[in-house]
Each structure stands twice: as C-alpha cells, then as structure tokens.
PDB file of C-alpha atoms in Angstrom:
ATOM      1  CA  MET A   1     128.426  71.980 105.803  1.00  0.00           C
ATOM      2  CA  ALA A   2     126.160  69.668 103.807  1.00  0.00           C
ATOM      3  CA  THR A   3     122.404  70.046 104.161  1.00  0.00           C
ATOM      4  CA  LEU A   4     119.425  67.876 103.329  1.00  0.00           C
ATOM      5  CA  ASN A   5     116.467  69.636 101.729  1.00  0.00           C
ATOM      6  CA  PRO A   6     113.068  68.346 100.641  1.00  0.00           C
ATOM      7  CA  TYR A   7     112.696  68.432  96.838  1.00  0.00           C
ATOM      8  CA  LEU A   8     109.061  68.029  95.889  1.00  0.00           C
ATOM      9  CA  SER A   9     107.861  66.805  92.501  1.00  0.00           C
ATOM     10  CA  PHE A  10     104.618  68.021  90.960  1.00  0.00           C
ATOM     11  CA  LYS A  11     102.933  67.340  87.630  1.00  0.00           C
ATOM     12  CA  ASP A  12     102.007  71.007  87.138  1.00  0.00           C
ATOM     13  CA  GLN A  13     101.361  72.639  90.541  1.00  0.00           C
ATOM     14  CA  ALA A  14     104.872  73.500  91.795  1.00  0.00           C
ATOM     15  CA  ARG A  15     104.404  77.269  91.426  1.00  0.00           C
ATOM     16  CA  ALA A  16     101.109  77.301  93.346  1.00  0.00           C
ATOM     17  CA  ALA A  17     102.536  75.003  96.023  1.00  0.00           C
ATOM     18  CA  LEU A  18     105.732  77.038  96.462  1.00  0.00           C
ATOM     19  CA  GLU A  19     103.775  80.291  96.653  1.00  0.00           C
ATOM     20  CA  HIS A  20     101.507  78.713  99.279  1.00  0.00           C
ATOM     21  CA  TYR A  21     104.500  77.461 101.283  1.00  0.00           C
ATOM     22  CA  GLN A  22     106.030  80.955 101.075  1.00  0.00           C
ATOM     23  CA  ALA A  23     102.804  82.388 102.542  1.00  0.00           C
ATOM     24  CA  VAL A  24     102.953  79.757 105.303  1.00  0.00           C
ATOM     25  CA  LEU A  25     106.684  79.826 106.107  1.00  0.00           C
ATOM     26  CA  GLY A  26     107.805  83.243 104.828  1.00  0.00           C
ATOM     27  CA  GLY A  27     111.055  83.784 102.985  1.00  0.00           C
ATOM     28  CA  GLU A  28     112.427  84.409  99.527  1.00  0.00           C
ATOM     29  CA  LEU A  29     111.159  82.392  96.580  1.00  0.00           C
ATOM     30  CA  ASP A  30     113.154  81.919  93.382  1.00  0.00           C
ATOM     31  CA  ILE A  31     111.477  80.209  90.433  1.00  0.00           C
ATOM     32  CA  THR A  32     112.936  79.297  87.048  1.00  0.00           C
ATOM     33  CA  ALA A  33     110.378  78.188  84.475  1.00  0.00           C
ATOM     34  CA  TYR A  34     111.073  75.754  81.649  1.00  0.00           C
ATOM     35  CA  GLY A  35     110.361  78.615  79.233  1.00  0.00           C
ATOM     36  CA  ASP A  36     113.259  80.588  80.756  1.00  0.00           C
ATOM     37  CA  MET A  37     115.687  78.010  79.405  1.00  0.00           C
ATOM     38  CA  PRO A  38     116.741  77.488  75.755  1.00  0.00           C
ATOM     39  CA  MET A  39     115.723  73.838  75.533  1.00  0.00           C
ATOM     40  CA  GLY A  40     112.697  73.612  73.269  1.00  0.00           C
ATOM     41  CA  THR A  41     109.944  73.302  75.871  1.00  0.00           C
ATOM     42  CA  PRO A  42     106.402  72.951  74.472  1.00  0.00           C
ATOM     43  CA  GLU A  43     104.804  76.409  74.476  1.00  0.00           C
ATOM     44  CA  ASP A  44     101.862  75.335  76.650  1.00  0.00           C
ATOM     45  CA  GLU A  45     104.303  74.117  79.333  1.00  0.00           C
ATOM     46  CA  ALA A  46     106.754  77.047  79.288  1.00  0.00           C
ATOM     47  CA  HIS A  47     105.200  78.403  82.512  1.00  0.00           C
ATOM     48  CA  LEU A  48     105.913  75.192  84.464  1.00  0.00           C
ATOM     49  CA  VAL A  49     108.597  75.246  87.141  1.00  0.00           C
ATOM     50  CA  MET A  50     111.946  73.759  86.146  1.00  0.00           C
ATOM     51  CA  HIS A  51     113.360  74.587  89.598  1.00  0.00           C
ATOM     52  CA  GLY A  52     111.882  76.488  92.501  1.00  0.00           C
ATOM     53  CA  GLN A  53     113.574  77.202  95.796  1.00  0.00           C
ATOM     54  CA  LEU A  54     112.147  78.757  98.947  1.00  0.00           C
ATOM     55  CA  GLU A  55     114.654  80.038 101.530  1.00  0.00           C
ATOM     56  CA  THR A  56     112.909  80.850 104.806  1.00  0.00           C
ATOM     57  CA  PRO A  57     114.104  83.420 107.349  1.00  0.00           C
ATOM     58  CA  ASP A  58     114.989  80.686 109.834  1.00  0.00           C
ATOM     59  CA  GLY A  59     117.179  78.684 107.466  1.00  0.00           C
ATOM     60  CA  LEU A  60     114.756  76.149 105.981  1.00  0.00           C
ATOM     61  CA  THR A  61     115.118  75.366 102.279  1.00  0.00           C
ATOM     62  CA  LEU A  62     112.287  73.790 100.308  1.00  0.00           C
ATOM     63  CA  MET A  63     112.678  73.009  96.607  1.00  0.00           C
ATOM     64  CA  ALA A  64     110.200  71.828  93.963  1.00  0.00           C
ATOM     65  CA  ALA A  65     109.725  71.286  90.236  1.00  0.00           C
ATOM     66  CA  ASP A  66     107.058  70.322  87.721  1.00  0.00           C
ATOM     67  CA  THR A  67     107.424  67.403  85.347  1.00  0.00           C
ATOM     68  CA  GLY A  68     104.889  68.397  82.699  1.00  0.00           C
ATOM     69  CA  SER A  69     104.977  66.048  79.735  1.00  0.00           C
ATOM     70  CA  MET A  70     108.789  66.164  79.499  1.00  0.00           C
ATOM     71  CA  THR A  71     109.367  63.365  81.996  1.00  0.00           C
ATOM     72  CA  GLU A  72     107.329  60.821  83.895  1.00  0.00           C
ATOM     73  CA  HIS A  73     105.691  62.270  86.980  1.00  0.00           C
ATOM     74  CA  VAL A  74     106.200  60.238  90.132  1.00  0.00           C
ATOM     75  CA  PRO A  75     103.679  61.436  92.726  1.00  0.00           C
ATOM     76  CA  ALA A  76     104.502  61.744  96.392  1.00  0.00           C
ATOM     77  CA  THR A  77     104.361  58.422  98.186  1.00  0.00           C
ATOM     78  CA  SER A  78     102.508  57.694 101.379  1.00  0.00           C
ATOM     79  CA  GLY A  79     104.393  58.553 104.509  1.00  0.00           C
ATOM     80  CA  VAL A  80     106.106  61.748 105.578  1.00  0.00           C
ATOM     81  CA  THR A  81     107.491  63.869 102.751  1.00  0.00           C
ATOM     82  CA  VAL A  82     108.385  66.975 104.801  1.00  0.00           C
ATOM     83  CA  ALA A  83     109.149  67.042 108.524  1.00  0.00           C
ATOM     84  CA  LEU A  84     109.082  70.388 110.328  1.00  0.00           C
ATOM     85  CA  THR A  85     110.589  69.860 113.750  1.00  0.00           C
ATOM     86  CA  GLY A  86     112.191  71.872 116.513  1.00  0.00           C
ATOM     87  CA  GLY A  87     112.737  72.471 120.178  1.00  0.00           C
ATOM     88  CA  VAL A  88     110.655  74.354 122.699  1.00  0.00           C
ATOM     89  CA  ASP A  89     111.783  77.727 121.285  1.00  0.00           C
ATOM     90  CA  ASP A  90     110.334  76.718 117.897  1.00  0.00           C
ATOM     91  CA  PHE A  91     106.865  75.808 119.191  1.00  0.00           C
ATOM     92  CA  ASP A  92     105.017  78.918 117.986  1.00  0.00           C
ATOM     93  CA  ARG A  93     106.650  78.793 114.536  1.00  0.00           C
ATOM     94  CA  VAL A  94     105.890  75.083 114.001  1.00  0.00           C
ATOM     95  CA  ARG A  95     102.327  75.407 115.331  1.00  0.00           C
ATOM     96  CA  ALA A  96     101.672  78.414 113.065  1.00  0.00           C
ATOM     97  CA  ALA A  97     102.928  76.499 109.998  1.00  0.00           C
ATOM     98  CA  TYR A  98     100.687  73.550 110.908  1.00  0.00           C
ATOM     99  CA  GLU A  99      97.650  75.807 111.291  1.00  0.00           C
ATOM    100  CA  ARG A 100      98.293  77.595 107.979  1.00  0.00           C
ATOM    101  CA  LEU A 101      98.620  74.281 106.125  1.00  0.00           C
ATOM    102  CA  LEU A 102      95.286  72.983 107.480  1.00  0.00           C
ATOM    103  CA  GLU A 103      93.211  74.704 104.783  1.00  0.00           C
ATOM    104  CA  GLY A 104      92.291  71.974 102.309  1.00  0.00           C
ATOM    105  CA  ALA A 105      94.299  69.363 104.226  1.00  0.00           C
ATOM    106  CA  THR A 106      93.304  65.714 104.637  1.00  0.00           C
ATOM    107  CA  ASP A 107      94.489  62.871 106.875  1.00  0.00           C
ATOM    108  CA  VAL A 108      94.838  65.379 109.695  1.00  0.00           C
ATOM    109  CA  MET A 109      96.287  64.352 113.036  1.00  0.00           C
ATOM    110  CA  PRO A 110      95.904  67.304 115.431  1.00  0.00           C
ATOM    111  CA  PHE A 111      99.063  69.086 116.577  1.00  0.00           C
ATOM    112  CA  GLU A 112      98.865  68.394 120.289  1.00  0.00           C
ATOM    113  CA  LYS A 113     100.811  66.907 123.168  1.00  0.00           C
ATOM    114  CA  ALA A 114     101.676  63.289 122.399  1.00  0.00           C
ATOM    115  CA  PRO A 115     102.091  60.461 124.941  1.00  0.00           C
ATOM    116  CA  TRP A 116     105.888  60.672 124.615  1.00  0.00           C
ATOM    117  CA  GLY A 117     105.913  64.360 125.657  1.00  0.00           C
ATOM    118  CA  ASP A 118     106.426  66.144 122.328  1.00  0.00           C
ATOM    119  CA  HIS A 119     103.799  68.191 120.542  1.00  0.00           C
ATOM    120  CA  TYR A 120     103.130  66.195 117.375  1.00  0.00           C
ATOM    121  CA  GLY A 121     100.796  66.332 114.382  1.00  0.00           C
ATOM    122  CA  GLN A 122     100.506  65.286 110.753  1.00  0.00           C
ATOM    123  CA  LEU A 123      98.538  66.280 107.673  1.00  0.00           C
ATOM    124  CA  THR A 124      98.460  65.917 103.921  1.00  0.00           C
ATOM    125  CA  ASP A 125      98.251  69.395 102.430  1.00  0.00           C
ATOM    126  CA  ARG A 126      96.018  70.491  99.573  1.00  0.00           C
ATOM    127  CA  PHE A 127      98.773  69.603  97.087  1.00  0.00           C
ATOM    128  CA  GLY A 128      99.012  65.988  98.309  1.00  0.00           C
ATOM    129  CA  ILE A 129     102.267  66.504 100.240  1.00  0.00           C
ATOM    130  CA  SER A 130     102.404  64.825 103.645  1.00  0.00           C
ATOM    131  CA  TRP A 131     103.860  66.818 106.533  1.00  0.00           C
ATOM    132  CA  MET A 132     104.925  65.839 110.051  1.00  0.00           C
ATOM    133  CA  PHE A 133     105.280  68.416 112.836  1.00  0.00           C
ATOM    134  CA  ASP A 134     107.155  67.713 116.060  1.00  0.00           C
ATOM    135  CA  VAL A 135     108.336  69.988 118.855  1.00  0.00           C
ATOM    136  CA  GLY A 136     110.222  68.452 121.760  1.00  0.00           C
ATOM    137  CA  PRO A 137     109.714  69.491 125.370  1.00  0.00           C
ATOM    138  CA  ALA A 138     112.007  71.821 127.287  1.00  0.00           C
TER     139      ALA A 138
END
C-alpha cells in the first residue's frame, strides 16, 4: 500500500525539530547526517541531517532534512504543512500533540469544538512548520 508522508525541509534545524516531534509524538527516530556519507560535505555542515525519519507507535511517519549550503533552502510556505487528524478514538492523542507543540508556537487557533462539529485547531510551531489538528465527532 502506498503512503503519503510529510517531508519537511530545514536550513539547519532538522535534527532539533525531529527530536522535538519525537518528544511530542513518541516513536523511533533514525537520522543520517551528511557527514555519514562519502560525498565531500563541508566539515562545518557534516552534522546536518541528510535524511531523518520518525516512525510513531500509531503508524505516522514524518521525514525531514537540512539543506545547509549544498542546495537552495526553500522554507515552508504559508498554509498547512502537516495535518494530524483522526476520529473520536484519536481525540486524546491529537489533543496531546497539539498541547505539546504550543510551546513557542505562533498563529495559534485553539483546539476546540468547531461550528461543523469537529474539534479543530491550528498553529505554527517554533520551527516555522504549520500544523492543522482535526478530530471528527462520533
């Protein structure tokens, strides 16, 4: 089965972001740095993330990488970058993720019951990534 996974691009904060998301969502984090590969990376950028992947206990996959000076960095655009959604059984998990991402967040829309019946909220986390949270009713 094919899956769609967010792949986030950072200039030089992928490791910190992925470690933060692991603290928020749980799971196993695998990081490969540019310096781990035999490709002539500048020494001061060897620690940057070439590929990072977070696999959460409930099946979510979140990936990220740094661009450093090797390629042009394209920052996240306005709008939703990551959507964390679910049904009524997922309410506590989605609400907990929202609350843990609030520290340092901007453009916060509270996670609360929306006019259409879902619990909905949005924020831009401390790394500049925009998140949407939605849990449908029973």
